[in-house]
Amino acid sequence: MTEEPRRRPILKLKNPPKVVIPGARPAPPPPPVQHDWKCKPCGAGLSVAADLADDAEIRCPACNAKLGTAGDFRADPPPARLRARPAKR
Ligand SMILES: [Zn+2]
């Protein structure tokens, strides 16, 4: 008497439960970074935070050159010692 071994049914989750975090929303895509200034020595873009003190030293994030103070960046027109130029929008 030959009996086929009973096949065990393969259990599949047809609808896997989704992990839902209450109150969580899909993160919106980050806005494109807009730089206000460009480092004169290397051309990297940078922005100057509005809450910096006027005498705060601004350095290029890429080449670490001292570009001027936050006050220099806010002056209109920018002083000649400022080593950054306004980025074109
Ligand atoms: Zn630089």
PDB file of N, CA and C and ligand atoms in Angstrom:
ATOM      1  N   MET A   1       0.845  -1.167   0.000  1.00  0.00           N
ATOM      2  CA  MET A   1       0.000   0.000   0.000  1.00  0.00           C
ATOM      3  C   MET A   1       0.889   1.228   0.000  1.00  0.00           C
ATOM      4  N   THR A   2       0.754   1.887  -1.095  1.00  0.00           N
ATOM      5  CA  THR A   2       1.598   3.080  -1.219  1.00  0.00           C
ATOM      6  C   THR A   2       0.747   4.323  -1.017  1.00  0.00           C
ATOM      7  N   GLU A   3       1.128   4.976  -0.073  1.00  0.00           N
ATOM      8  CA  GLU A   3       0.389   6.204   0.201  1.00  0.00           C
ATOM      9  C   GLU A   3       1.327   7.389   0.065  1.00  0.00           C
ATOM     10  N   GLU A   4       0.915   8.307  -0.754  1.00  0.00           N
ATOM     11  CA  GLU A   4       1.734   9.517  -0.893  1.00  0.00           C
ATOM     12  C   GLU A   4       1.806  10.233   0.441  1.00  0.00           C
ATOM     13  N   PRO A   5       2.986  10.659   0.747  1.00  0.00           N
ATOM     14  CA  PRO A   5       3.042  11.451   1.994  1.00  0.00           C
ATOM     15  C   PRO A   5       2.192  12.704   1.859  1.00  0.00           C
ATOM     16  N   ARG A   6       1.492  12.901   2.893  1.00  0.00           N
ATOM     17  CA  ARG A   6       0.590  14.051   2.857  1.00  0.00           C
ATOM     18  C   ARG A   6       1.364  15.352   2.741  1.00  0.00           C
ATOM     19  N   ARG A   7       0.946  16.108   1.768  1.00  0.00           N
ATOM     20  CA  ARG A   7       1.611  17.407   1.621  1.00  0.00           C
ATOM     21  C   ARG A   7       1.058  18.378   2.644  1.00  0.00           C
ATOM     22  N   ARG A   8       1.952  19.007   3.235  1.00  0.00           N
ATOM     23  CA  ARG A   8       1.495  20.022   4.184  1.00  0.00           C
ATOM     24  C   ARG A   8       1.180  21.302   3.408  1.00  0.00           C
ATOM     25  N   PRO A   9       0.054  21.814   3.661  1.00  0.00           N
ATOM     26  CA  PRO A   9      -0.263  23.066   2.967  1.00  0.00           C
ATOM     27  C   PRO A   9       0.676  24.180   3.388  1.00  0.00           C
ATOM     28  N   ILE A  10       1.068  24.931   2.383  1.00  0.00           N
ATOM     29  CA  ILE A  10       1.953  26.063   2.690  1.00  0.00           C
ATOM     30  C   ILE A  10       1.087  27.268   3.024  1.00  0.00           C
ATOM     31  N   LEU A  11       1.315  27.720   4.166  1.00  0.00           N
ATOM     32  CA  LEU A  11       0.519  28.866   4.599  1.00  0.00           C
ATOM     33  C   LEU A  11       1.147  30.154   4.069  1.00  0.00           C
ATOM     34  N   LYS A  12       0.311  30.932   3.462  1.00  0.00           N
ATOM     35  CA  LYS A  12       0.808  32.209   2.955  1.00  0.00           C
ATOM     36  C   LYS A  12      -0.041  33.331   3.505  1.00  0.00           C
ATOM     37  N   LEU A  13       0.617  34.365   3.768  1.00  0.00           N
ATOM     38  CA  LEU A  13      -0.113  35.558   4.182  1.00  0.00           C
ATOM     39  C   LEU A  13      -0.460  36.332   2.927  1.00  0.00           C
ATOM     40  N   LYS A  14      -1.719  36.258   2.571  1.00  0.00           N
ATOM     41  CA  LYS A  14      -2.097  36.970   1.354  1.00  0.00           C
ATOM     42  C   LYS A  14      -2.133  38.472   1.591  1.00  0.00           C
ATOM     43  N   ASN A  15      -2.527  38.812   2.752  1.00  0.00           N
ATOM     44  CA  ASN A  15      -2.567  40.235   3.084  1.00  0.00           C
ATOM     45  C   ASN A  15      -1.721  40.481   4.330  1.00  0.00           C
ATOM     46  N   PRO A  16      -0.430  40.659   4.086  1.00  0.00           N
ATOM     47  CA  PRO A  16       0.411  40.879   5.265  1.00  0.00           C
ATOM     48  C   PRO A  16      -0.026  42.138   5.983  1.00  0.00           C
ATOM     49  N   PRO A  17      -0.063  42.047   7.275  1.00  0.00           N
ATOM     50  CA  PRO A  17      -0.527  43.221   8.018  1.00  0.00           C
ATOM     51  C   PRO A  17       0.436  44.395   7.839  1.00  0.00           C
ATOM     52  N   LYS A  18      -0.119  45.524   7.608  1.00  0.00           N
ATOM     53  CA  LYS A  18       0.716  46.718   7.486  1.00  0.00           C
ATOM     54  C   LYS A  18       0.949  47.303   8.861  1.00  0.00           C
ATOM     55  N   VAL A  19       2.151  47.715   9.057  1.00  0.00           N
ATOM     56  CA  VAL A  19       2.456  48.369  10.328  1.00  0.00           C
ATOM     57  C   VAL A  19       2.019  49.822  10.214  1.00  0.00           C
ATOM     58  N   VAL A  20       1.049  50.131  10.997  1.00  0.00           N
ATOM     59  CA  VAL A  20       0.544  51.499  10.948  1.00  0.00           C
ATOM     60  C   VAL A  20       0.867  52.193  12.254  1.00  0.00           C
ATOM     61  N   ILE A  21       1.583  53.249  12.143  1.00  0.00           N
ATOM     62  CA  ILE A  21       1.900  54.029  13.330  1.00  0.00           C
ATOM     63  C   ILE A  21       0.849  55.136  13.436  1.00  0.00           C
ATOM     64  N   PRO A  22       0.088  55.123  14.495  1.00  0.00           N
ATOM     65  CA  PRO A  22      -0.971  56.130  14.589  1.00  0.00           C
ATOM     66  C   PRO A  22      -0.389  57.541  14.568  1.00  0.00           C
ATOM     67  N   GLY A  23      -1.012  58.354  13.768  1.00  0.00           N
ATOM     68  CA  GLY A  23      -0.591  59.743  13.724  1.00  0.00           C
ATOM     69  C   GLY A  23       0.595  60.008  12.826  1.00  0.00           C
ATOM     70  N   ALA A  24       1.205  58.925  12.288  1.00  0.00           N
ATOM     71  CA  ALA A  24       2.378  59.151  11.443  1.00  0.00           C
ATOM     72  C   ALA A  24       1.936  59.437  10.018  1.00  0.00           C
ATOM     73  N   ARG A  25       2.591  60.380   9.424  1.00  0.00           N
ATOM     74  CA  ARG A  25       2.298  60.710   8.030  1.00  0.00           C
ATOM     75  C   ARG A  25       3.528  60.439   7.199  1.00  0.00           C
ATOM     76  N   PRO A  26       3.345  60.123   5.954  1.00  0.00           N
ATOM     77  CA  PRO A  26       4.529  59.982   5.108  1.00  0.00           C
ATOM     78  C   PRO A  26       5.308  61.291   5.066  1.00  0.00           C
ATOM     79  N   ALA A  27       6.609  61.168   5.220  1.00  0.00           N
ATOM     80  CA  ALA A  27       7.431  62.380   5.285  1.00  0.00           C
ATOM     81  C   ALA A  27       7.409  63.092   3.939  1.00  0.00           C
ATOM     82  N   PRO A  28       7.177  64.379   3.942  1.00  0.00           N
ATOM     83  CA  PRO A  28       7.211  65.121   2.684  1.00  0.00           C
ATOM     84  C   PRO A  28       8.634  65.214   2.176  1.00  0.00           C
ATOM     85  N   PRO A  29       8.807  65.264   0.880  1.00  0.00           N
ATOM     86  CA  PRO A  29      10.170  65.364   0.360  1.00  0.00           C
ATOM     87  C   PRO A  29      10.811  66.662   0.826  1.00  0.00           C
ATOM     88  N   PRO A  30      12.077  66.606   1.162  1.00  0.00           N
ATOM     89  CA  PRO A  30      12.736  67.819   1.644  1.00  0.00           C
ATOM     90  C   PRO A  30      12.795  68.860   0.536  1.00  0.00           C
ATOM     91  N   PRO A  31      12.607  70.108   0.885  1.00  0.00           N
ATOM     92  CA  PRO A  31      12.659  71.143  -0.140  1.00  0.00           C
ATOM     93  C   PRO A  31      14.070  71.276  -0.690  1.00  0.00           C
ATOM     94  N   PRO A  32      14.192  71.656  -1.930  1.00  0.00           N
ATOM     95  CA  PRO A  32      15.522  71.819  -2.494  1.00  0.00           C
ATOM     96  C   PRO A  32      16.295  72.889  -1.727  1.00  0.00           C
ATOM     97  N   VAL A  33      17.554  72.599  -1.502  1.00  0.00           N
ATOM     98  CA  VAL A  33      18.357  73.525  -0.708  1.00  0.00           C
ATOM     99  C   VAL A  33      18.681  74.753  -1.549  1.00  0.00           C
ATOM    100  N   GLN A  34      18.315  75.882  -1.045  1.00  0.00           N
ATOM    101  CA  GLN A  34      18.626  77.136  -1.725  1.00  0.00           C
ATOM    102  C   GLN A  34      19.726  77.830  -0.961  1.00  0.00           C
ATOM    103  N   HIS A  35      20.809  78.057  -1.636  1.00  0.00           N
ATOM    104  CA  HIS A  35      21.904  78.777  -0.993  1.00  0.00           C
ATOM    105  C   HIS A  35      21.839  80.234  -1.411  1.00  0.00           C
ATOM    106  N   ASP A  36      22.093  81.075  -0.448  1.00  0.00           N
ATOM    107  CA  ASP A  36      22.035  82.502  -0.722  1.00  0.00           C
ATOM    108  C   ASP A  36      23.371  83.047  -1.213  1.00  0.00           C
ATOM    109  N   TRP A  37      24.424  82.347  -0.851  1.00  0.00           N
ATOM    110  CA  TRP A  37      25.754  82.855  -1.152  1.00  0.00           C
ATOM    111  C   TRP A  37      26.616  81.768  -1.760  1.00  0.00           C
ATOM    112  N   LYS A  38      27.654  82.241  -2.441  1.00  0.00           N
ATOM    113  CA  LYS A  38      28.653  81.306  -2.953  1.00  0.00           C
ATOM    114  C   LYS A  38      30.010  81.736  -2.447  1.00  0.00           C
ATOM    115  N   CYS A  39      30.760  80.739  -1.993  1.00  0.00           N
ATOM    116  CA  CYS A  39      32.108  80.995  -1.520  1.00  0.00           C
ATOM    117  C   CYS A  39      32.957  81.444  -2.703  1.00  0.00           C
ATOM    118  N   LYS A  40      33.659  82.573  -2.551  1.00  0.00           N
ATOM    119  CA  LYS A  40      34.496  83.043  -3.660  1.00  0.00           C
ATOM    120  C   LYS A  40      35.671  82.101  -3.918  1.00  0.00           C
ATOM    121  N   PRO A  41      36.365  81.640  -2.871  1.00  0.00           N
ATOM    122  CA  PRO A  41      37.514  80.755  -3.133  1.00  0.00           C
ATOM    123  C   PRO A  41      37.151  79.448  -3.831  1.00  0.00           C
ATOM    124  N   CYS A  42      36.063  78.826  -3.441  1.00  0.00           N
ATOM    125  CA  CYS A  42      35.807  77.482  -3.977  1.00  0.00           C
ATOM    126  C   CYS A  42      34.471  77.358  -4.704  1.00  0.00           C
ATOM    127  N   GLY A  43      33.584  78.326  -4.554  1.00  0.00           N
ATOM    128  CA  GLY A  43      32.327  78.285  -5.293  1.00  0.00           C
ATOM    129  C   GLY A  43      31.229  77.481  -4.641  1.00  0.00           C
ATOM    130  N   ALA A  44      31.481  76.973  -3.447  1.00  0.00           N
ATOM    131  CA  ALA A  44      30.437  76.200  -2.770  1.00  0.00           C
ATOM    132  C   ALA A  44      29.323  77.122  -2.300  1.00  0.00           C
ATOM    133  N   GLY A  45      28.109  76.594  -2.323  1.00  0.00           N
ATOM    134  CA  GLY A  45      26.973  77.378  -1.858  1.00  0.00           C
ATOM    135  C   GLY A  45      26.866  77.333  -0.350  1.00  0.00           C
ATOM    136  N   LEU A  46      26.387  78.399   0.208  1.00  0.00           N
ATOM    137  CA  LEU A  46      26.174  78.421   1.656  1.00  0.00           C
ATOM    138  C   LEU A  46      25.075  79.407   1.979  1.00  0.00           C
ATOM    139  N   SER A  47      24.537  79.242   3.164  1.00  0.00           N
ATOM    140  CA  SER A  47      23.537  80.183   3.647  1.00  0.00           C
ATOM    141  C   SER A  47      23.977  80.698   5.001  1.00  0.00           C
ATOM    142  N   VAL A  48      23.547  81.866   5.320  1.00  0.00           N
ATOM    143  CA  VAL A  48      23.869  82.455   6.616  1.00  0.00           C
ATOM    144  C   VAL A  48      22.589  82.483   7.435  1.00  0.00           C
ATOM    145  N   ALA A  49      22.647  81.828   8.577  1.00  0.00           N
ATOM    146  CA  ALA A  49      21.453  81.786   9.427  1.00  0.00           C
ATOM    147  C   ALA A  49      21.093  83.189   9.891  1.00  0.00           C
ATOM    148  N   ALA A  50      19.803  83.442   9.914  1.00  0.00           N
ATOM    149  CA  ALA A  50      19.344  84.795  10.241  1.00  0.00           C
ATOM    150  C   ALA A  50      19.532  85.125  11.713  1.00  0.00           C
ATOM    151  N   ASP A  51      19.687  84.094  12.541  1.00  0.00           N
ATOM    152  CA  ASP A  51      19.763  84.378  13.982  1.00  0.00           C
ATOM    153  C   ASP A  51      21.199  84.494  14.484  1.00  0.00           C
ATOM    154  N   LEU A  52      22.154  84.553  13.562  1.00  0.00           N
ATOM    155  CA  LEU A  52      23.541  84.709  13.987  1.00  0.00           C
ATOM    156  C   LEU A  52      23.807  86.154  14.392  1.00  0.00           C
ATOM    157  N   ALA A  53      24.701  86.308  15.337  1.00  0.00           N
ATOM    158  CA  ALA A  53      25.089  87.662  15.735  1.00  0.00           C
ATOM    159  C   ALA A  53      25.896  88.296  14.603  1.00  0.00           C
ATOM    160  N   ASP A  54      25.857  89.624  14.546  1.00  0.00           N
ATOM    161  CA  ASP A  54      26.531  90.316  13.449  1.00  0.00           C
ATOM    162  C   ASP A  54      28.029  90.033  13.416  1.00  0.00           C
ATOM    163  N   ASP A  55      28.614  89.780  14.583  1.00  0.00           N
ATOM    164  CA  ASP A  55      30.061  89.551  14.598  1.00  0.00           C
ATOM    165  C   ASP A  55      30.404  88.065  14.525  1.00  0.00           C
ATOM    166  N   ALA A  56      29.418  87.234  14.240  1.00  0.00           N
ATOM    167  CA  ALA A  56      29.687  85.801  14.125  1.00  0.00           C
ATOM    168  C   ALA A  56      30.475  85.543  12.842  1.00  0.00           C
ATOM    169  N   GLU A  57      31.487  84.720  12.964  1.00  0.00           N
ATOM    170  CA  GLU A  57      32.354  84.426  11.832  1.00  0.00           C
ATOM    171  C   GLU A  57      31.690  83.404  10.919  1.00  0.00           C
ATOM    172  N   ILE A  58      31.634  83.707   9.644  1.00  0.00           N
ATOM    173  CA  ILE A  58      31.049  82.773   8.680  1.00  0.00           C
ATOM    174  C   ILE A  58      32.180  82.097   7.939  1.00  0.00           C
ATOM    175  N   ARG A  59      32.159  80.791   7.951  1.00  0.00           N
ATOM    176  CA  ARG A  59      33.176  80.026   7.227  1.00  0.00           C
ATOM    177  C   ARG A  59      32.509  79.173   6.166  1.00  0.00           C
ATOM    178  N   CYS A  60      33.238  78.948   5.102  1.00  0.00           N
ATOM    179  CA  CYS A  60      32.714  78.116   4.027  1.00  0.00           C
ATOM    180  C   CYS A  60      32.595  76.680   4.525  1.00  0.00           C
ATOM    181  N   PRO A  61      31.432  76.038   4.323  1.00  0.00           N
ATOM    182  CA  PRO A  61      31.288  74.652   4.780  1.00  0.00           C
ATOM    183  C   PRO A  61      32.150  73.689   3.980  1.00  0.00           C
ATOM    184  N   ALA A  62      32.582  74.100   2.807  1.00  0.00           N
ATOM    185  CA  ALA A  62      33.357  73.188   1.954  1.00  0.00           C
ATOM    186  C   ALA A  62      34.856  73.367   2.148  1.00  0.00           C
ATOM    187  N   CYS A  63      35.347  74.603   2.094  1.00  0.00           N
ATOM    188  CA  CYS A  63      36.797  74.801   2.150  1.00  0.00           C
ATOM    189  C   CYS A  63      37.246  75.465   3.438  1.00  0.00           C
ATOM    190  N   ASN A  64      36.293  75.806   4.294  1.00  0.00           N
ATOM    191  CA  ASN A  64      36.582  76.369   5.609  1.00  0.00           C
ATOM    192  C   ASN A  64      37.268  77.731   5.541  1.00  0.00           C
ATOM    193  N   ALA A  65      37.199  78.380   4.403  1.00  0.00           N
ATOM    194  CA  ALA A  65      37.754  79.725   4.319  1.00  0.00           C
ATOM    195  C   ALA A  65      36.876  80.678   5.111  1.00  0.00           C
ATOM    196  N   LYS A  66      37.525  81.612   5.780  1.00  0.00           N
ATOM    197  CA  LYS A  66      36.744  82.626   6.491  1.00  0.00           C
ATOM    198  C   LYS A  66      36.209  83.606   5.458  1.00  0.00           C
ATOM    199  N   LEU A  67      34.915  83.720   5.392  1.00  0.00           N
ATOM    200  CA  LEU A  67      34.306  84.543   4.347  1.00  0.00           C
ATOM    201  C   LEU A  67      33.938  85.925   4.848  1.00  0.00           C
ATOM    202  N   GLY A  68      33.731  86.054   6.126  1.00  0.00           N
ATOM    203  CA  GLY A  68      33.348  87.342   6.682  1.00  0.00           C
ATOM    204  C   GLY A  68      32.503  87.116   7.914  1.00  0.00           C
ATOM    205  N   THR A  69      31.893  88.155   8.379  1.00  0.00           N
ATOM    206  CA  THR A  69      31.009  88.019   9.532  1.00  0.00           C
ATOM    207  C   THR A  69      29.561  88.026   9.051  1.00  0.00           C
ATOM    208  N   ALA A  70      28.683  87.593   9.920  1.00  0.00           N
ATOM    209  CA  ALA A  70      27.261  87.579   9.551  1.00  0.00           C
ATOM    210  C   ALA A  70      26.791  88.992   9.215  1.00  0.00           C
ATOM    211  N   GLY A  71      27.363  89.988   9.905  1.00  0.00           N
ATOM    212  CA  GLY A  71      27.000  91.371   9.620  1.00  0.00           C
ATOM    213  C   GLY A  71      27.427  91.778   8.208  1.00  0.00           C
ATOM    214  N   ASP A  72      28.618  91.294   7.782  1.00  0.00           N
ATOM    215  CA  ASP A  72      29.073  91.585   6.426  1.00  0.00           C
ATOM    216  C   ASP A  72      28.078  91.047   5.399  1.00  0.00           C
ATOM    217  N   PHE A  73      27.567  89.874   5.666  1.00  0.00           N
ATOM    218  CA  PHE A  73      26.630  89.255   4.721  1.00  0.00           C
ATOM    219  C   PHE A  73      25.320  90.035   4.647  1.00  0.00           C
ATOM    220  N   ARG A  74      24.972  90.698   5.754  1.00  0.00           N
ATOM    221  CA  ARG A  74      23.692  91.414   5.773  1.00  0.00           C
ATOM    222  C   ARG A  74      23.831  92.835   5.262  1.00  0.00           C
ATOM    223  N   ALA A  75      25.086  93.316   5.183  1.00  0.00           N
ATOM    224  CA  ALA A  75      25.282  94.691   4.743  1.00  0.00           C
ATOM    225  C   ALA A  75      24.870  94.838   3.284  1.00  0.00           C
ATOM    226  N   ASP A  76      24.340  96.003   2.975  1.00  0.00           N
ATOM    227  CA  ASP A  76      23.909  96.260   1.598  1.00  0.00           C
ATOM    228  C   ASP A  76      24.437  97.621   1.161  1.00  0.00           C
ATOM    229  N   PRO A  77      25.369  97.696   0.240  1.00  0.00           N
ATOM    230  CA  PRO A  77      25.955  96.567  -0.469  1.00  0.00           C
ATOM    231  C   PRO A  77      26.972  95.832   0.404  1.00  0.00           C
ATOM    232  N   PRO A  78      27.263  94.561   0.072  1.00  0.00           N
ATOM    233  CA  PRO A  78      28.227  93.808   0.871  1.00  0.00           C
ATOM    234  C   PRO A  78      29.598  94.459   0.804  1.00  0.00           C
ATOM    235  N   PRO A  79      30.311  94.512   1.911  1.00  0.00           N
ATOM    236  CA  PRO A  79      31.641  95.108   1.922  1.00  0.00           C
ATOM    237  C   PRO A  79      32.613  94.316   1.061  1.00  0.00           C
ATOM    238  N   ALA A  80      33.677  95.019   0.602  1.00  0.00           N
ATOM    239  CA  ALA A  80      34.624  94.376  -0.318  1.00  0.00           C
ATOM    240  C   ALA A  80      35.349  93.215   0.345  1.00  0.00           C
ATOM    241  N   ARG A  81      35.437  93.255   1.700  1.00  0.00           N
ATOM    242  CA  ARG A  81      36.187  92.175   2.363  1.00  0.00           C
ATOM    243  C   ARG A  81      35.399  90.871   2.388  1.00  0.00           C
ATOM    244  N   LEU A  82      34.129  90.952   2.060  1.00  0.00           N
ATOM    245  CA  LEU A  82      33.322  89.738   2.076  1.00  0.00           C
ATOM    246  C   LEU A  82      33.807  88.795   0.972  1.00  0.00           C
ATOM    247  N   ARG A  83      34.149  87.589   1.361  1.00  0.00           N
ATOM    248  CA  ARG A  83      34.704  86.646   0.383  1.00  0.00           C
ATOM    249  C   ARG A  83      33.621  85.680  -0.094  1.00  0.00           C
ATOM    250  N   ALA A  84      32.480  86.234  -0.384  1.00  0.00           N
ATOM    251  CA  ALA A  84      31.379  85.442  -0.933  1.00  0.00           C
ATOM    252  C   ALA A  84      30.576  86.350  -1.842  1.00  0.00           C
ATOM    253  N   ARG A  85      29.920  85.754  -2.797  1.00  0.00           N
ATOM    254  CA  ARG A  85      29.075  86.571  -3.663  1.00  0.00           C
ATOM    255  C   ARG A  85      27.670  86.013  -3.642  1.00  0.00           C
ATOM    256  N   PRO A  86      26.694  86.873  -3.865  1.00  0.00           N
ATOM    257  CA  PRO A  86      25.313  86.405  -3.825  1.00  0.00           C
ATOM    258  C   PRO A  86      25.078  85.345  -4.896  1.00  0.00           C
ATOM    259  N   ALA A  87      24.378  84.303  -4.508  1.00  0.00           N
ATOM    260  CA  ALA A  87      24.074  83.243  -5.468  1.00  0.00           C
ATOM    261  C   ALA A  87      22.908  83.677  -6.327  1.00  0.00           C
ATOM    262  N   LYS A  88      23.014  83.362  -7.597  1.00  0.00           N
ATOM    263  CA  LYS A  88      21.914  83.690  -8.517  1.00  0.00           C
ATOM    264  C   LYS A  88      20.763  82.728  -8.273  1.00  0.00           C
ATOM    265  N   ARG A  89      19.589  83.238  -8.222  1.00  0.00           N
ATOM    266  CA  ARG A  89      18.410  82.388  -8.038  1.00  0.00           C
ATOM    267  C   ARG A  89      17.804  82.011  -9.371  1.00  0.00           C
TER     268      ARG A  89
HETATM  269 ZN    ZN B   1      34.755  77.560   0.001  1.00  0.00          ZN
END
